[in-house]
Coordinates of C-alpha atoms and ligand atoms in Angstrom, one line a residue:
X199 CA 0.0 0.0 0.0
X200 CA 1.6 3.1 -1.0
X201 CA -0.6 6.1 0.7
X202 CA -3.1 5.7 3.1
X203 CA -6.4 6.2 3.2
X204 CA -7.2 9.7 5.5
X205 CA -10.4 7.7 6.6
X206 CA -11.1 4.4 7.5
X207 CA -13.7 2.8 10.2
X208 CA -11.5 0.3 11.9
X209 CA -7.4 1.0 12.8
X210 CA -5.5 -1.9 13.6
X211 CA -2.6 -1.7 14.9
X212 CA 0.2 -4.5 14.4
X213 CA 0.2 -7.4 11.9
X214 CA 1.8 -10.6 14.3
X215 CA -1.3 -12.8 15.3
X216 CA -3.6 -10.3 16.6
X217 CA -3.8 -8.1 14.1
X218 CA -3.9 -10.3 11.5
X219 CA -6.4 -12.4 13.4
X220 CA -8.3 -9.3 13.7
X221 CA -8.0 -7.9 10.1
X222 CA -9.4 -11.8 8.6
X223 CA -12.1 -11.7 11.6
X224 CA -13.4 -8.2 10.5
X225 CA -13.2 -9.2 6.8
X226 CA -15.1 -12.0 7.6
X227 CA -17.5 -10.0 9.2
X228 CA -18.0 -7.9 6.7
X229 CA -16.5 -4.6 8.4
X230 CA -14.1 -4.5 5.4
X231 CA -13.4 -0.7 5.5
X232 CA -10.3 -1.4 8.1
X233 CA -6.4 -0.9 7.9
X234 CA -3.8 -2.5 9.4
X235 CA -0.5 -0.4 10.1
X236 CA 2.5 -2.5 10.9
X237 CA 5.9 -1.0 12.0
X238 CA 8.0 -3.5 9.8
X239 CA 7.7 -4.5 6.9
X240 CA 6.1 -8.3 6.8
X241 CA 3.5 -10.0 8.5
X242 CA 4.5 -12.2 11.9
X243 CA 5.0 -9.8 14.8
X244 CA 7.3 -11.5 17.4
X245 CA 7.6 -14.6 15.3
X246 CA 9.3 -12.2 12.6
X247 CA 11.0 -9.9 15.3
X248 CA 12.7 -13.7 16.9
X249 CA 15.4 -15.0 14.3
X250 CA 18.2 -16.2 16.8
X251 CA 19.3 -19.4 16.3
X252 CA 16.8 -22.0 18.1
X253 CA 14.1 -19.7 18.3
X254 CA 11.2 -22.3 18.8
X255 CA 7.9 -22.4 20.6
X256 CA 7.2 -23.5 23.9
X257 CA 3.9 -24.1 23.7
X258 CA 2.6 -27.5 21.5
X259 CA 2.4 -26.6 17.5
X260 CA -1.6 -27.8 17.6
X261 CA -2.3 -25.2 19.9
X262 CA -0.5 -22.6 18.2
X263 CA -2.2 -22.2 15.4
X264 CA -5.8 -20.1 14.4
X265 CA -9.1 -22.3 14.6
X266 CA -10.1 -21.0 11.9
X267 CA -6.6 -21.8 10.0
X268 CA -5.6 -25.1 11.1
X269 CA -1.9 -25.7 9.9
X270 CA -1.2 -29.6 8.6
X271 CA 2.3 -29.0 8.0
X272 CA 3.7 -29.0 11.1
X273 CA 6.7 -30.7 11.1
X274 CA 7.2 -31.4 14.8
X275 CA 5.2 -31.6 17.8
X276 CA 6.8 -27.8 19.3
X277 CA 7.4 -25.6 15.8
X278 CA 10.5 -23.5 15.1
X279 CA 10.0 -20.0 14.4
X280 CA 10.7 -20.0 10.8
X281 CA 7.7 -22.7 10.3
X282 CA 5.5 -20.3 12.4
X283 CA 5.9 -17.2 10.6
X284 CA 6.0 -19.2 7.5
X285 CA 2.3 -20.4 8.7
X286 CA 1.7 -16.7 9.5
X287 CA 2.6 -15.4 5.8
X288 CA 0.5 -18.3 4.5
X289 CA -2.6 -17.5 6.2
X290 CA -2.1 -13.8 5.3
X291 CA -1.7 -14.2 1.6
X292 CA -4.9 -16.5 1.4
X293 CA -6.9 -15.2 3.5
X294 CA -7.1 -12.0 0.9
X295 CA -6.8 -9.3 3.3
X296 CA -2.9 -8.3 2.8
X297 CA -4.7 -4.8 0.1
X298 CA -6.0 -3.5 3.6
X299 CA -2.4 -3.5 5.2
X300 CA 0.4 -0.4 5.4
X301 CA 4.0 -2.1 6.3
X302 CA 6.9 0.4 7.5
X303 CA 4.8 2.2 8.7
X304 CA 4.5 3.5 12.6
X305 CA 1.8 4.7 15.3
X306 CA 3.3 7.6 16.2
X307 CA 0.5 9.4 18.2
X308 CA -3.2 8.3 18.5
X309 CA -5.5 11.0 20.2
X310 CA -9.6 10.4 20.7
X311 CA -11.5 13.7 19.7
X312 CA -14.3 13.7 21.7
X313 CA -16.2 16.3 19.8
X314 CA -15.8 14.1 16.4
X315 CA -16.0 10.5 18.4
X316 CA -13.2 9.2 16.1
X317 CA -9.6 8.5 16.8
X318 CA -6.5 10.5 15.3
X319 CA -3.7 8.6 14.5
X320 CA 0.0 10.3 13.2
X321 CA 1.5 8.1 11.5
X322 CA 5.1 8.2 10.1
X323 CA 3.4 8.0 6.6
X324 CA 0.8 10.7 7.3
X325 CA -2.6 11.0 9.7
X326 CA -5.7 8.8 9.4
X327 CA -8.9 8.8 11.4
X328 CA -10.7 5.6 12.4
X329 CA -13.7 5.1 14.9
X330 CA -12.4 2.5 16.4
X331 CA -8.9 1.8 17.0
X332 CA -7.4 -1.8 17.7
X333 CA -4.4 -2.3 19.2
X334 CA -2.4 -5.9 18.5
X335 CA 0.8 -4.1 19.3
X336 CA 1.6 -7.2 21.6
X337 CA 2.8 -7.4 24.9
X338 CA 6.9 -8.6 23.9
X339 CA 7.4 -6.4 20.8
X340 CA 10.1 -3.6 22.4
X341 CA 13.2 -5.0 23.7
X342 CA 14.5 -4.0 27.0
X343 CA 18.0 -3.2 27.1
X344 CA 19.6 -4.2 30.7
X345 CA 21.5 -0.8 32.3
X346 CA 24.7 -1.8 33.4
X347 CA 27.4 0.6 34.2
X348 CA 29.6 1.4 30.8
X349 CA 27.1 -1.2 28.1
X350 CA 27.6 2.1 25.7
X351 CA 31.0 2.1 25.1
X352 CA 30.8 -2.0 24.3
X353 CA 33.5 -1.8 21.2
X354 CA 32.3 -5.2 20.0
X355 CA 29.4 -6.3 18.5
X356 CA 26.2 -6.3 20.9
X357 CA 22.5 -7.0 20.1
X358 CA 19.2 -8.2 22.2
X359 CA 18.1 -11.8 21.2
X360 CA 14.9 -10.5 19.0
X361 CA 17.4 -8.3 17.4
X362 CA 19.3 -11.0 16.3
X363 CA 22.5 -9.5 13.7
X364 CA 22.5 -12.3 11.5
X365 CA 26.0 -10.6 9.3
X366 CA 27.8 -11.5 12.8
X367 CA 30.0 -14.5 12.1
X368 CA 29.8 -16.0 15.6
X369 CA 32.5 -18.7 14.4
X370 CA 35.1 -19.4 17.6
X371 CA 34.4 -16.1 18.6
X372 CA 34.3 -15.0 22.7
X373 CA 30.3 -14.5 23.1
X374 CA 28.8 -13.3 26.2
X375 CA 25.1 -14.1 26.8
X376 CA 23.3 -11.5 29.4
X377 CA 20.1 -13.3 30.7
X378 CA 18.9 -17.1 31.0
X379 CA 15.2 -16.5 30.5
X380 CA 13.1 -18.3 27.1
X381 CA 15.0 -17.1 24.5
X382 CA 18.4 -17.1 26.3
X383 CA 18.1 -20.7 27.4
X384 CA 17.0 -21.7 23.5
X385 CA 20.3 -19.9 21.9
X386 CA 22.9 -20.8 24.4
X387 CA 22.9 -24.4 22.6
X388 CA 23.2 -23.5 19.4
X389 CA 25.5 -20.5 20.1
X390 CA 27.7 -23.0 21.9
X391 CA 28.0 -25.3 18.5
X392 CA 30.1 -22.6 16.8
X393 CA 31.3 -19.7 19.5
X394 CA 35.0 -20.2 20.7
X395 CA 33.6 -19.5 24.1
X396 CA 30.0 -18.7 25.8
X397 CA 29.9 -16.9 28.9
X398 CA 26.1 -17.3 30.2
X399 CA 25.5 -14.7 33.0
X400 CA 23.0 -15.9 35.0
X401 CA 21.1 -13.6 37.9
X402 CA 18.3 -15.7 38.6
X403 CA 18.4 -19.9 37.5
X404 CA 15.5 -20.6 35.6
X405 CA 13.4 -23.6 36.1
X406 CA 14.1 -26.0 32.7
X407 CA 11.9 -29.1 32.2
X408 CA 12.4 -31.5 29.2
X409 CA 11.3 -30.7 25.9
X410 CA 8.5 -33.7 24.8
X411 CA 9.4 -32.7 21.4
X412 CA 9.3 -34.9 17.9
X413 CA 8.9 -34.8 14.6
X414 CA 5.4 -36.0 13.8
X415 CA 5.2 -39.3 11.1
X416 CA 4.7 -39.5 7.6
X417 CA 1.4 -40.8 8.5
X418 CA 0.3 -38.2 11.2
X419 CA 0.7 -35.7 8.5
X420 CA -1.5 -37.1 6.1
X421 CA -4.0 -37.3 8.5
X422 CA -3.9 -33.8 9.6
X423 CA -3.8 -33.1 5.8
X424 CA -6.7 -35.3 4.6
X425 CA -8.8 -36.3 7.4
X426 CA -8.6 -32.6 9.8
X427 CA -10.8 -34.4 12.4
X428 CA -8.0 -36.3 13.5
X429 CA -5.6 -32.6 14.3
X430 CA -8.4 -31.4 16.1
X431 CA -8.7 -34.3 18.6
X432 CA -4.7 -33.5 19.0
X433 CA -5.6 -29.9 19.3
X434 CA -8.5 -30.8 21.8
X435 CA -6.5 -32.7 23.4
X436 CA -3.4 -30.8 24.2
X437 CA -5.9 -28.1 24.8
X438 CA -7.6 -29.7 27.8
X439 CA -4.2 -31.5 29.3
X440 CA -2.7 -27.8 29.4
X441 CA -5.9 -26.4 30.8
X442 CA -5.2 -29.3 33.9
X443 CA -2.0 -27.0 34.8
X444 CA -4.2 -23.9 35.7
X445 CA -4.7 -25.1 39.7
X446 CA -0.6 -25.7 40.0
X447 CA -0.3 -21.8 39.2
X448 CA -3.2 -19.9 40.8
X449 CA -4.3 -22.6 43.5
X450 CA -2.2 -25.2 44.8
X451 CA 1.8 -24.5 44.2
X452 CA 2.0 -28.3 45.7
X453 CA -0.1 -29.7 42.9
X454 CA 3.0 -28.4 40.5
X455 CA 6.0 -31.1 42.7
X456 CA 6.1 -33.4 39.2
X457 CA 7.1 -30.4 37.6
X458 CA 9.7 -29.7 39.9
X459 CA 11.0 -32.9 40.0
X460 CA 11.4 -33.1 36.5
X461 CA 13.2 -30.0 36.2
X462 CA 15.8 -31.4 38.9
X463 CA 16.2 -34.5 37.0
X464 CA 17.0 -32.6 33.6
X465 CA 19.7 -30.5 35.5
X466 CA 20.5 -33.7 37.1
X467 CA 20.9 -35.0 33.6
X468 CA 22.6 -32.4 31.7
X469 CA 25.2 -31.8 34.0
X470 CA 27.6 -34.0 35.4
X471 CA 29.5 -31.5 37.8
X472 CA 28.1 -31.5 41.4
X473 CA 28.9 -27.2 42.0
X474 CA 27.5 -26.3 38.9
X475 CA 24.6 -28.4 39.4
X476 CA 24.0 -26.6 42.2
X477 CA 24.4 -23.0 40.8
X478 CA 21.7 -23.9 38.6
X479 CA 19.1 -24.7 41.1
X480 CA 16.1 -22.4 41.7
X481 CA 15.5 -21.0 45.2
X482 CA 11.7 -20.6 44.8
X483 CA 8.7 -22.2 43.3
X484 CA 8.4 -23.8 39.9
X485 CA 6.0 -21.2 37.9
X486 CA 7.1 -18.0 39.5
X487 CA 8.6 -17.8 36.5
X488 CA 8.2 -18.9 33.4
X489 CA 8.4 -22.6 33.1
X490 CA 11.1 -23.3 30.7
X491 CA 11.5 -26.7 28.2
X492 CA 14.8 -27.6 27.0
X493 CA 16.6 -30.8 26.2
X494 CA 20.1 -29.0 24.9
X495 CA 20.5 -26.2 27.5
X496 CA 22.3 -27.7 30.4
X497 CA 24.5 -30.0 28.2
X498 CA 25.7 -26.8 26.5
X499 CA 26.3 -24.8 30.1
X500 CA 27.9 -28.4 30.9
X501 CA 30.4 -27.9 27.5
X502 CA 34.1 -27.5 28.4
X503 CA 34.2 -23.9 26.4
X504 CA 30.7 -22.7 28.6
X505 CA 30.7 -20.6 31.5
X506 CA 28.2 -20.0 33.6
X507 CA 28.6 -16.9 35.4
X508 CA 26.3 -16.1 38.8
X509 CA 28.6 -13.3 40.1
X510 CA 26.8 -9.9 39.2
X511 CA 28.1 -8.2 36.6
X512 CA 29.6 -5.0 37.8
X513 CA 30.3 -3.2 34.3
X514 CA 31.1 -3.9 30.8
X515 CA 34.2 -1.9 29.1
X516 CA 35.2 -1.6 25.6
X517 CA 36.2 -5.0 25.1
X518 CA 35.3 -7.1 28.3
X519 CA 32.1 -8.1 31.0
X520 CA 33.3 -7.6 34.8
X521 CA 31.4 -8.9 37.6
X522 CA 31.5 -7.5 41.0
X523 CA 34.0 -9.9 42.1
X524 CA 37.2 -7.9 39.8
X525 CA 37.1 -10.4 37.3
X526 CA 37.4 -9.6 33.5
X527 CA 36.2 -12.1 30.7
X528 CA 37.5 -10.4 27.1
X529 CA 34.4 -10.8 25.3
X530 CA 33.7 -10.1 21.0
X531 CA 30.0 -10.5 21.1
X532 CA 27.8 -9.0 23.6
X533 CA 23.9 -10.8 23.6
X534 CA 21.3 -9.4 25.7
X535 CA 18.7 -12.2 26.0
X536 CA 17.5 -9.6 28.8
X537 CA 13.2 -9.7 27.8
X538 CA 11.1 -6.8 26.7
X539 CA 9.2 -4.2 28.1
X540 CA 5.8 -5.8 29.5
X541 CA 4.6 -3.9 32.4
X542 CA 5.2 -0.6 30.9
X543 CA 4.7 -0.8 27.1
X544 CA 5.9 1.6 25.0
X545 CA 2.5 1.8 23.1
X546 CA 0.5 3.2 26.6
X547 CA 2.6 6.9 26.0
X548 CA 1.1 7.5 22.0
X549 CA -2.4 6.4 23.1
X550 CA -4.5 9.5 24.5
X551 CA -8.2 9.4 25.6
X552 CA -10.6 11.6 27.0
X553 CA -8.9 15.0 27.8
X554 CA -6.1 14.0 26.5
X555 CA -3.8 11.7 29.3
X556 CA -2.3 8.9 28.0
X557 CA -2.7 5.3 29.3
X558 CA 0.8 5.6 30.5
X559 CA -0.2 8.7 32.3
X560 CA -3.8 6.7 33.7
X561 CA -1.8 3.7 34.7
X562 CA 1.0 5.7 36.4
X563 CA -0.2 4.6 39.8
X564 CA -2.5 1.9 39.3
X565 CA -0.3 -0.3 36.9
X566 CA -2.0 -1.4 33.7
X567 CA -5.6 -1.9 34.5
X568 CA -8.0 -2.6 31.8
X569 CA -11.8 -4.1 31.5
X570 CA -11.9 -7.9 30.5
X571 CA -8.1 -7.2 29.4
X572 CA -9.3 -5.5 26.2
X573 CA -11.5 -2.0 27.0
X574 CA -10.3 1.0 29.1
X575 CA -12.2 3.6 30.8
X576 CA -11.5 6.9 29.4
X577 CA -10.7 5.6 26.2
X578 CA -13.2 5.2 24.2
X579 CA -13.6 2.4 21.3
X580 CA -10.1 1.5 22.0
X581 CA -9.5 -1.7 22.3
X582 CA -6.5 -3.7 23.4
X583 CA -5.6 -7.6 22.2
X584 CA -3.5 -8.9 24.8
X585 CA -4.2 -6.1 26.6
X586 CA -3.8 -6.3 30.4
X587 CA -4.2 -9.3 32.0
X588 CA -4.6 -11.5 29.4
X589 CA -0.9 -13.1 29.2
X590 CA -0.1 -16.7 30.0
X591 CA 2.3 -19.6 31.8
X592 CA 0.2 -22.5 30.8
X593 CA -1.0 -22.4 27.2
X594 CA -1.2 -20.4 23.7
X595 CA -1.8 -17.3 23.5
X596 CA -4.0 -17.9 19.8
X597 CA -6.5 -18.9 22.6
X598 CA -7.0 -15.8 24.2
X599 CA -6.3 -13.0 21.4
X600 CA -9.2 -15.1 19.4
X601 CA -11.4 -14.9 22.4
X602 CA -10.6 -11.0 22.6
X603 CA -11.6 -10.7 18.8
X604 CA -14.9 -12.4 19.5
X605 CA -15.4 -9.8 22.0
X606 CA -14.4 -7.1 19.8
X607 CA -16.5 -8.1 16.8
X608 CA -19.4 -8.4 19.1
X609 CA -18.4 -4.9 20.5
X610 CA -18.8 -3.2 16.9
X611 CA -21.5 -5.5 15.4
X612 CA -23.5 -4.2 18.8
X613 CA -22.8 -0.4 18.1
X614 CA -23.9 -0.7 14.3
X615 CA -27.3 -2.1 15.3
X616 CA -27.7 0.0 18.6
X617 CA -25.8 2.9 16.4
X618 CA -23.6 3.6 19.6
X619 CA -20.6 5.9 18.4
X620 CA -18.6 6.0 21.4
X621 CA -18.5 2.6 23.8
X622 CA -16.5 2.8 27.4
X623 CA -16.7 0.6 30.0
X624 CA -18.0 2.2 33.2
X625 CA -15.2 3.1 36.3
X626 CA -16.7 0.7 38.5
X627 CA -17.5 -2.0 36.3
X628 CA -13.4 -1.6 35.5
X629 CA -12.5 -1.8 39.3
X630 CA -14.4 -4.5 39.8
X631 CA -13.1 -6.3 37.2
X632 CA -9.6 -6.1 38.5
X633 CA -10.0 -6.0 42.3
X634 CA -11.8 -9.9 41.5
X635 CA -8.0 -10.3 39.6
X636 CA -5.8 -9.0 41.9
X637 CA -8.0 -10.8 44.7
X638 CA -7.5 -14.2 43.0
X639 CA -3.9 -13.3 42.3
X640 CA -3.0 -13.3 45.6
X641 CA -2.9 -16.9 46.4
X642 CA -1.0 -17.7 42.8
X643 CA 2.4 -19.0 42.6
X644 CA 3.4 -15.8 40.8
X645 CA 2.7 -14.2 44.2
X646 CA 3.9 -16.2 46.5
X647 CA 6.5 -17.9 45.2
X648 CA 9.0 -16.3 46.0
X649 CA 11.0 -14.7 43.1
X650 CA 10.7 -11.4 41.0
X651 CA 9.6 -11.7 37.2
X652 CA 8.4 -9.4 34.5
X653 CA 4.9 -10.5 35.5
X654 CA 5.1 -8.0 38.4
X655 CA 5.2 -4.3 37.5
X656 CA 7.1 -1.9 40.3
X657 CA 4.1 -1.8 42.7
X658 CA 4.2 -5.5 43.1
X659 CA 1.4 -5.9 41.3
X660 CA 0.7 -8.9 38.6
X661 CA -0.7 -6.8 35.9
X662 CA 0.5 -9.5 33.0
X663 CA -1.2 -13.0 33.3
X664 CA -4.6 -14.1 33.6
X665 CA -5.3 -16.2 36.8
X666 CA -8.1 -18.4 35.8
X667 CA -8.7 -20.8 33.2
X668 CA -8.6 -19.8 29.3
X669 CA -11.8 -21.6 28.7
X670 CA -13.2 -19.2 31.7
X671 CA -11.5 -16.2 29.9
X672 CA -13.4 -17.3 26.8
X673 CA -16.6 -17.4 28.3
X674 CA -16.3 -14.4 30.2
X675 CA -15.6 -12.5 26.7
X676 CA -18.2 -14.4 24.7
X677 CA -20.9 -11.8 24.2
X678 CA -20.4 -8.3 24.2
X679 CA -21.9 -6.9 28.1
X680 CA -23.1 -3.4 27.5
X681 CA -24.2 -3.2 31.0
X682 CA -20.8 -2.4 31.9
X683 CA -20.4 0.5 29.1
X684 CA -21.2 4.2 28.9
X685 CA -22.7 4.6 25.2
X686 CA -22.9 7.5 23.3
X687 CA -25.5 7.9 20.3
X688 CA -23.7 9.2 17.1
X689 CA -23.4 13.4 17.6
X690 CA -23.5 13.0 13.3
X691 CA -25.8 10.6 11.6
X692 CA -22.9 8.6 10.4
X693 CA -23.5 5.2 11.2
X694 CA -20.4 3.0 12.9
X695 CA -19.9 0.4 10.5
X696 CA -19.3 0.2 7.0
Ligands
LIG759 O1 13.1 -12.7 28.6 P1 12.9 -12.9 30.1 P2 13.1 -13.7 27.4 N1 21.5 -8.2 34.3 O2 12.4 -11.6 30.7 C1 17.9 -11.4 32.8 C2 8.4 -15.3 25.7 N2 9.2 -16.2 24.9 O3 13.3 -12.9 26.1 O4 15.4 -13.6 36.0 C3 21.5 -9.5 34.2 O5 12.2 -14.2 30.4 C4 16.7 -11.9 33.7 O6 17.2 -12.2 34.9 P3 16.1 -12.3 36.2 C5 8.1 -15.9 27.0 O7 6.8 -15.5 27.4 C6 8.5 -17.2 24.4 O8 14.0 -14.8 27.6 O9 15.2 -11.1 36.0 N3 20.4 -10.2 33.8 C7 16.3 -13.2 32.8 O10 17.1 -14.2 33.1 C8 9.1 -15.3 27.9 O11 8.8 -15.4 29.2 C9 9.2 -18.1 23.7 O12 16.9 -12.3 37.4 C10 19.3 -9.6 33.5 C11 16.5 -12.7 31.4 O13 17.5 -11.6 31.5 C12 9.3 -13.9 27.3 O14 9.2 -14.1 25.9 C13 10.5 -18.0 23.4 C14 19.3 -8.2 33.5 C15 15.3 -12.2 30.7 O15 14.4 -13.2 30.6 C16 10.6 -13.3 27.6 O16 11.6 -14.2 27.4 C17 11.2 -17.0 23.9 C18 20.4 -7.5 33.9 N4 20.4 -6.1 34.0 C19 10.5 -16.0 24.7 N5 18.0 -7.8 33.1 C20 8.3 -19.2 23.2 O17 8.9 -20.3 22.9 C21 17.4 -9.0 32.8 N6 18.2 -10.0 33.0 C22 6.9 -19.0 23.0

């Protein structure tokens, strides 16, 4: 698309599986007068953002796919990322919607005008009003860059894991990896294969289970291909078995000892050495963090040329990491595997509502607080897909973005008929909504088990996952409540949709 349109009914923001789940959704709807902006410059969202080497999913391949797309080419029971953005591309180009999308092209600044009901969106490509505007920016999109004393003056070659520098020739060179969260604990392995050395700097041990990965048969293939009932009683299946893990997080830590045991047996496994099993040992509960599945990651920190490193790291100089301890390790290639930006997300500063504060302004003291995870008072026909509240530890996060787009569809189909032109949830329909959350989060494991994550913003509070079950989420979100919405008639006779 080479100008945009100054006009269009529906704004979308991002094009990785929410927004392009959103875009089909509405086409299929027929609210076809949308469009899509998407900061890069291809479909995928963090599946094109993650190229580092090993960059898989964690969550099963039958799961992570639409409903409404099933994928029989799968080649293995957890997909690597290139098969996943591949699927993503795929679905895109068929499903006929890719004229209605604007690549390279930024959300620099969306304001509501009250008097016009309609939001105003700067781009970097020009302005373009919308009624409602939907935001699939996702919740791991910006990298977050760890602050450590003298990082700018690295003279070697540095880059965060979804920033992955592919021209860097990591062949016997001295790598240092910063972080041993998902992603870090998926490239140490194959980094290991090629670097000279690996330095993995490691401030809090992760818990790692195996990885129940395989490639599925010749025949299981077919089957998905030809007879589809046979993927969806995998799908239905994995569905439900990871839907059994919800009490282990947000009711009984106990219930989650298997898990725990497991983990110990992989390190117990993977590493032969007695002191560096025991540097890899948590010292809280398994699922404060995020669960982690690998096969390859303690045989790599096991590898003579692989250090792990648990002293703080002090400061980095041109040409070398030092931990608090003194010591220098000469390094080439600086990774930051250090996460992104989830409790404060870069997106809530450009968004302004009603007399004109941002979210990041509304959830200065609160955290981010949002209505069903999608709807926020004082901003009216926004809508957020894995908006607050909505992220998980348990299962796939298609799940609940196509749950949110349900809700969404039924939002706008319900202010065409009713010709609302401004929804907003009510205050207290808002705070109830999240004193319930915070009220059930209290007695999770990501509360009380004893270790700090990016699920916690800086008042302690969990404003990232979703406590309950996904099939509860989905019913919750199933019919569009305007009970809990302020409504405003059209101030024009312009009707909402197209
Ligand atoms: O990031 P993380 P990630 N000095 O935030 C450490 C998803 N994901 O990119 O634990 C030193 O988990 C930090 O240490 P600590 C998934 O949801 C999914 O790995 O805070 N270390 C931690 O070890 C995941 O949860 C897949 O003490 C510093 C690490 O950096 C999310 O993305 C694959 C530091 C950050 O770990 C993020 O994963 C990959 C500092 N200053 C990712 N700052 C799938 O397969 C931070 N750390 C679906």
């Amino acid at each position: 698309m080479q100008t945009l349109p100054t006009a269009v009914t529906h704004l979308v923001v991002g094009a990785g599986f929410a927004g392009l789940g959103m875009a089909i959704r509405l086409d299929e709807a027929g609210e076809t007068d949308f469009l899509v902006i998407e900061k890069d410059s291809d479909v995928g969202g963090t599946w094109r953002a993650n190229t580092y080497p090993g960059a898989a999913c964690d969550v099963p391949s039958q799961l992570y796919s639409f409903s409404f797309a099933p994928n029989p080419d799968w080649s293995r029971s957890f997909s690597p990322q290139p098969e996943i953005h591949a699927y993503l591309r795929r679905v895109a180009r068929e499903s006929g919607v890719l004229d209605r999308f604007a690549f390279d092209t930024v959300l620099e600044e969306a304001r509501y005008d009250e008097q016009a009901q309609r939001w105003v969106v700067r781009t970097n490509h020009g302005e373009v009003t919308a009624t409602t505007l939907i935001s699939g920016s996702g919740g791991l999109s910006e990298p977050r860059l760890p602050e450590i004393d003298g990082i700018e003056g690295f003279q070697g070659e540095l880059f965060h894991s979804a920033r992955w520098d592919h021209d860097v020739d990591l062949t016997g060179k001295r790598v240092a990896v910063i972080g041993t969260g998902a992603s870090s604990i998926q490239l140490v392995p194959e980094v290991a294969k090629v670097a000279g050395h690996v330095d993995v700097y490691q401030r809090t041990a992760p818990y790692v289970i195996p990885r129940n990965d395989r490639r599925y048969t010749r025949l299981e293939r077919l089957l998905f291909r030809h007879v589809p009932a046979v993927q969806k009683v995998y799908r239905t299946a994995t569905y439900w078995a990871r839907e059994s893990y919800v009490p282990a997080f947000t009711w009984k830590p106990r219930l989650a000892t298997p898990a725990r045991r497991a983990a110990l047996l992989n390190i117990a496994r993977g590493i032969p050495d007695p002191a560096l099993r025991e540097r890899v040992t948590p010292d809280y509960a398994i699922g404060c963090k995020r669960i982690l599945i690998s096969n390859s990651y303690y045989p790599a920190l096991a590898r003579d040329h692989v250090d792990l490193v648990t002293d703080r790291i002090a400061k980095v100089t041109g040409d070398a990491v030092v931990t608090v301890d003194g010591v220098e390790r000469p390094v080439d290639v600086l990774v930051v595997a250090t996460g992104f930006h989830t409790t404060e997300q870069p997106i809530a500063e450009r968004i302004h509502g009603r007399g004109g504060r941002s979210l990041s302004q509304v959830w200065a003291d609160t955290g981010m607080a949002s209505y069903k995870g999608t709807t926020t008072h004082g901003f009216p026909n926004l809508f957020q897909l894995v908006g607050a509240n909505t992220g998980l530890g348990h299962s796939s996060m298609v799940f609940m973005i196509e749950s949110q787009i349900a809700y969404v569809l039924d939002a706008i189909a319900s202010m065409g008929v009713n010709r609302y032109a401004a929804i907003e949830p009510r205050r207290d329909a808002q705070d109830a909504w999240n004193r319930d959350l915070q009220r059930r989060m209290q007695r999770t494991v990501w509360s009380t088990g004893g270790c700090s994550s990016w699920y916690l913003d800086d008042h302690g509070r969990n404003t990232t996952l979703w406590p309950r079950t996904t099939y509860t989420f989905r019913s919750l979100l199933s019919r569009f409540d305007v009970d809990a919405y302020d409504v405003e008639a059209a101030r024009s006779d312009e009707r909402i949709s197209s």
